[in-house]
Amino acid sequence: MGVLWLDEIGADDVDAVGGKGASLGELTGADLPVPSGFVVGASAYRSFLESTGIDEELFSVVDVDVEDSAALSDAAERAQELILDAPLPDELRAEIIEAYGELGDDPFVAVRSSATAEDLPDASFAGQQETFLNVTEEDLLERVRECWASLFTRRAIYYRQKQGFDHSIVDIAVVVQRMVDADRSGVMFTSHPSTGDPRMVVESAWGLGEAVVSGSVSPDNYVVDRETGAVEQVTVADKKVMHVKDEETGETVERQVPEDRRERRVLSDDDLAALVELGEAVEDHYGTPQDVEWAMVDGEVHMLQSRPITTIDDESGSASEGALGDMNLDSQGGGAGADADSGDARTSATDGSGAVADTSGGRATDESDGGATDEVLVSGLGASPGKASGAVRVVDQLDELDRVSEGDVIVTEMTTPDMVPAMKRAVGLVTDEGGMTSHAAIVSRELEVPAVVGTGGATSTLEDGQVVTIDGERGAVTEGEADAVEDSGEDDRAATEPAGQPRQPKPMTATEVKVNLSIPEASAARRAAATGADGVGLLRMEHMVISLGKTPERYVEDHGERAFVDELVDGISTVADEFYPRPVRVRTLDAPTDEFRELEGGEDEPEEHNPMLGYRGIRRSLDKPETFRHELAAFRRLYEKGYDNVEIMFPLVNDAEDVLGARREMEAAGIDPEKRSWGAMIETPAAALGVDEMADAGIDFASFGTNDLTQYTLAVDRNNGAVADRFDELHPAVLDLISQTIQTCRDRGVETSICGQAGSKPEMVEFLVDEGITSISANADAVRDVQQRVERVEQRLLLESVR
Ligand code: PEP
Ligand code: MG
């Protein structure tokens, strides 16, 4: 029996109907909205090969050296010819036509390959075989045969050989299903494709789903938190084309998207909610995250395909634990950050399925590391993480793939799976079109080749032979070559383990434990990152400026504004690179005038009776905003470069008016306060008492600067040794201000943190965890102790709550 109906098939029938057929049968049985249809089973293909006698020659011609492009081409051509020229047995013809008749009134059908080695949990054969849409009875039998032949395309032969599958034991079935004449369609990952978090990533475009899956259009990208239903990210792409059924011929054709729909959002929040519901049902049914192709007609969702996500890193859930002596820890992933500040509707996705090209012990940085400049030549979606440098090879056609040599960066218009052999040789991939879930993106993740897709114009911007560095995590391509940072495994261990002490796993705590950093050097940042901290709670900007030897004003006078901004961008990105995607909270300039006095240009600083009570922090930034504006310009540049892990913190604010002033400057600099994480330090009693109004002004977090909060609460100059014995961060008055602030912030949904020195003190840690602080930032050498202390307090609180 050559034909099986979908409702007779279950997940165990892979051998009979292939992965896709079995999955669609299983979903049909689970009452999910799958279009009706049948499968021409694998046994039909097998008996076709045997009854026509082509099997022997077929399997011998495909036994070639797949790295030899010419031999691979010849083999593919001959194998397909054998299948397409052999006659189809009469009995099978009749059976297929009869089944088609039962589908209804001459319907349009989709004819889809379903190989027995396709879509298995351990290897994604994404897009390796043919699919035909809008097929009618006239072409049906021919299309079935073409599906069989597509088991022997160059890419399929290559992929099978590389993955160790024997050609002769891989069978193919063909699914024939009623067409869904979709007005919108796309793909969705029911959980985040790299971290496995319950965050759905949906890509969608107008018309039939082929455009998204094939990568011929850059789709909209949505990220939805499945637990809360919140739509976290919406990135609306410029969707130039769509695939639709031609009314006259019934064929699938590519059309221009009408101007008014090109940049319009494809999915509403309600549509996304419907997809979440469907995604959850599918994931629940299978018990593992799924990659689902879907289509919508008049708001009704249909499922076209579901397969397990093959790229989720088993370790990713505990990636930060692996931080201990292991620098390949950036695979925690995270959401996709809409890079709206650039005015370019692109997403800088942070999708870490595992560190890739820079596994030597750290992330290569931009300019500071050597030949590379930090100029972003093109940017797009970070579709496969890792960083790599190489010569650009602009490839227009399949034939040109032979031009790609070992170590090149492939630059091409569209992502197609045909590139697999060349991608194996290349160190990276950059495309004009395509989304994070296009097949080539999936495969590039699996091959661990860094990829940036959907750049809009890489093929015209980048030149053949040009050396570039591609950052597949942030989605950026920069000029020149970045040297990999040397392995510092030993240093990393030293940072967390005093000699002679056994290595212990990082305690898992609900309260985040971060680290403070002042010197933005790669080695320091790397050591701090190796503590397993959950991010940087305070990166002081002063040291970046002080190391220049000149006051900001003098530096700008001598070298220009651009050079000053570059310095800040370099310093911050060095740290943000080491921690990516963990957050790095960067504080704008807060140096008292006496610290600047030593610098060139310091003679122009105002003479102050008491600099600690004087011209510093946000009051100076708002009073004379030129330097402040350069700082904000640096943040803006960082966001444009894809550093969506950078947060902005304002020092020494007194009240909401200060916060609003800073916010206005941020907006004027082109930074959207709604999109970026920003907040204020709580360093004066006024700030502690006024945090409610600051919440109204929009802060995302409040961070206790206990060094200043203590000096201003107790009137004890923190720099004055004569009163040092009175400097007590645990003074009840200080604790009371902190306690009230945490309470208000909890009520208002504002995160709280501490980044003053007292965050490293055990008593303070206990107090803060008891009070319900969100995070504690400590010195690098105290991070491990703080983690353990936090863990103990949290366990005590849990015990108390159940006793
Ligand atoms: C503080 O005041 O606690 C703080 C962290 O800032 P700084 O020490 O730089 O004043
Ligand atoms: Mg301070």
PDB file of N, CA and C in Angstrom, residues 4 10 25 54 87 120 125 210 272 299 317 329 469 525 546 560 569 602 611 714 801:
ATOM      1  N   LEU A   4      -0.797   6.532   2.568  1.00  0.00           N
ATOM      2  CA  LEU A   4      -1.359   6.500   3.928  1.00  0.00           C
ATOM      3  C   LEU A   4      -1.973   7.865   4.239  1.00  0.00           C
ATOM      4  N   GLY A  10       1.162   8.063  13.026  1.00  0.00           N
ATOM      5  CA  GLY A  10       1.610   8.615  14.310  1.00  0.00           C
ATOM      6  C   GLY A  10       3.116   8.844  14.301  1.00  0.00           C
ATOM      7  N   GLY A  25       1.160  13.643  10.911  1.00  0.00           N
ATOM      8  CA  GLY A  25       0.176  12.646  11.336  1.00  0.00           C
ATOM      9  C   GLY A  25      -0.060  12.728  12.833  1.00  0.00           C
ATOM     10  N   ILE A  54      16.860   0.920 -11.016  1.00  0.00           N
ATOM     11  CA  ILE A  54      17.864   2.011 -11.050  1.00  0.00           C
ATOM     12  C   ILE A  54      18.680   2.081  -9.747  1.00  0.00           C
ATOM     13  N   PRO A  87      10.054   5.212 -15.404  1.00  0.00           N
ATOM     14  CA  PRO A  87       8.576   5.269 -15.384  1.00  0.00           C
ATOM     15  C   PRO A  87       7.994   4.937 -14.014  1.00  0.00           C
ATOM     16  N   LEU A 120      15.111  14.547  12.235  1.00  0.00           N
ATOM     17  CA  LEU A 120      15.326  13.700  13.401  1.00  0.00           C
ATOM     18  C   LEU A 120      15.914  14.562  14.513  1.00  0.00           C
ATOM     19  N   PHE A 125      17.758  18.498   9.001  1.00  0.00           N
ATOM     20  CA  PHE A 125      17.978  18.435   7.564  1.00  0.00           C
ATOM     21  C   PHE A 125      17.169  19.535   6.887  1.00  0.00           C
ATOM     22  N   GLU A 210       6.908  30.314   2.186  1.00  0.00           N
ATOM     23  CA  GLU A 210       8.135  30.009   1.462  1.00  0.00           C
ATOM     24  C   GLU A 210       9.161  31.137   1.524  1.00  0.00           C
ATOM     25  N   LEU A 272      -0.265  37.107  17.843  1.00  0.00           N
ATOM     26  CA  LEU A 272       0.838  36.479  18.578  1.00  0.00           C
ATOM     27  C   LEU A 272       0.299  35.600  19.700  1.00  0.00           C
ATOM     28  N   GLY A 299      -7.052  35.251   9.867  1.00  0.00           N
ATOM     29  CA  GLY A 299      -6.888  35.188  11.326  1.00  0.00           C
ATOM     30  C   GLY A 299      -6.867  33.778  11.895  1.00  0.00           C
ATOM     31  N   GLY A 317      21.438  26.496  29.916  1.00  0.00           N
ATOM     32  CA  GLY A 317      20.730  26.900  31.122  1.00  0.00           C
ATOM     33  C   GLY A 317      21.668  27.186  32.253  1.00  0.00           C
ATOM     34  N   LEU A 329      31.315  31.052  27.799  1.00  0.00           N
ATOM     35  CA  LEU A 329      30.112  31.092  28.605  1.00  0.00           C
ATOM     36  C   LEU A 329      29.097  32.057  28.088  1.00  0.00           C
ATOM     37  N   THR A 469      35.654  41.553   9.998  1.00  0.00           N
ATOM     38  CA  THR A 469      35.397  40.734  11.180  1.00  0.00           C
ATOM     39  C   THR A 469      33.895  40.654  11.357  1.00  0.00           C
ATOM     40  N   ALA A 525      38.466  42.820  32.843  1.00  0.00           N
ATOM     41  CA  ALA A 525      37.072  42.482  32.558  1.00  0.00           C
ATOM     42  C   ALA A 525      36.917  40.974  32.470  1.00  0.00           C
ATOM     43  N   ILE A 546      40.270  59.420  32.957  1.00  0.00           N
ATOM     44  CA  ILE A 546      41.510  59.769  33.642  1.00  0.00           C
ATOM     45  C   ILE A 546      42.722  59.166  32.926  1.00  0.00           C
ATOM     46  N   GLY A 560      39.412  66.455  19.308  1.00  0.00           N
ATOM     47  CA  GLY A 560      38.086  66.437  18.677  1.00  0.00           C
ATOM     48  C   GLY A 560      37.122  65.540  19.430  1.00  0.00           C
ATOM     49  N   VAL A 569      33.667  54.544  23.755  1.00  0.00           N
ATOM     50  CA  VAL A 569      33.095  53.362  23.102  1.00  0.00           C
ATOM     51  C   VAL A 569      34.047  52.172  23.251  1.00  0.00           C
ATOM     52  N   GLY A 602      43.349  70.468  33.981  1.00  0.00           N
ATOM     53  CA  GLY A 602      42.766  70.512  35.325  1.00  0.00           C
ATOM     54  C   GLY A 602      42.830  71.910  35.943  1.00  0.00           C
ATOM     55  N   PRO A 611      34.937  69.707  47.496  1.00  0.00           N
ATOM     56  CA  PRO A 611      34.561  69.067  46.219  1.00  0.00           C
ATOM     57  C   PRO A 611      33.527  67.947  46.374  1.00  0.00           C
ATOM     58  N   LEU A 714      25.505  60.740  57.230  1.00  0.00           N
ATOM     59  CA  LEU A 714      26.156  60.929  58.538  1.00  0.00           C
ATOM     60  C   LEU A 714      27.032  62.180  58.604  1.00  0.00           C
ATOM     61  N   SER A 801       9.782  30.511  55.718  1.00  0.00           N
ATOM     62  CA  SER A 801       8.447  30.675  55.135  1.00  0.00           C
ATOM     63  C   SER A 801       7.611  29.397  55.213  1.00  0.00           C
TER      64      SER A 801
END
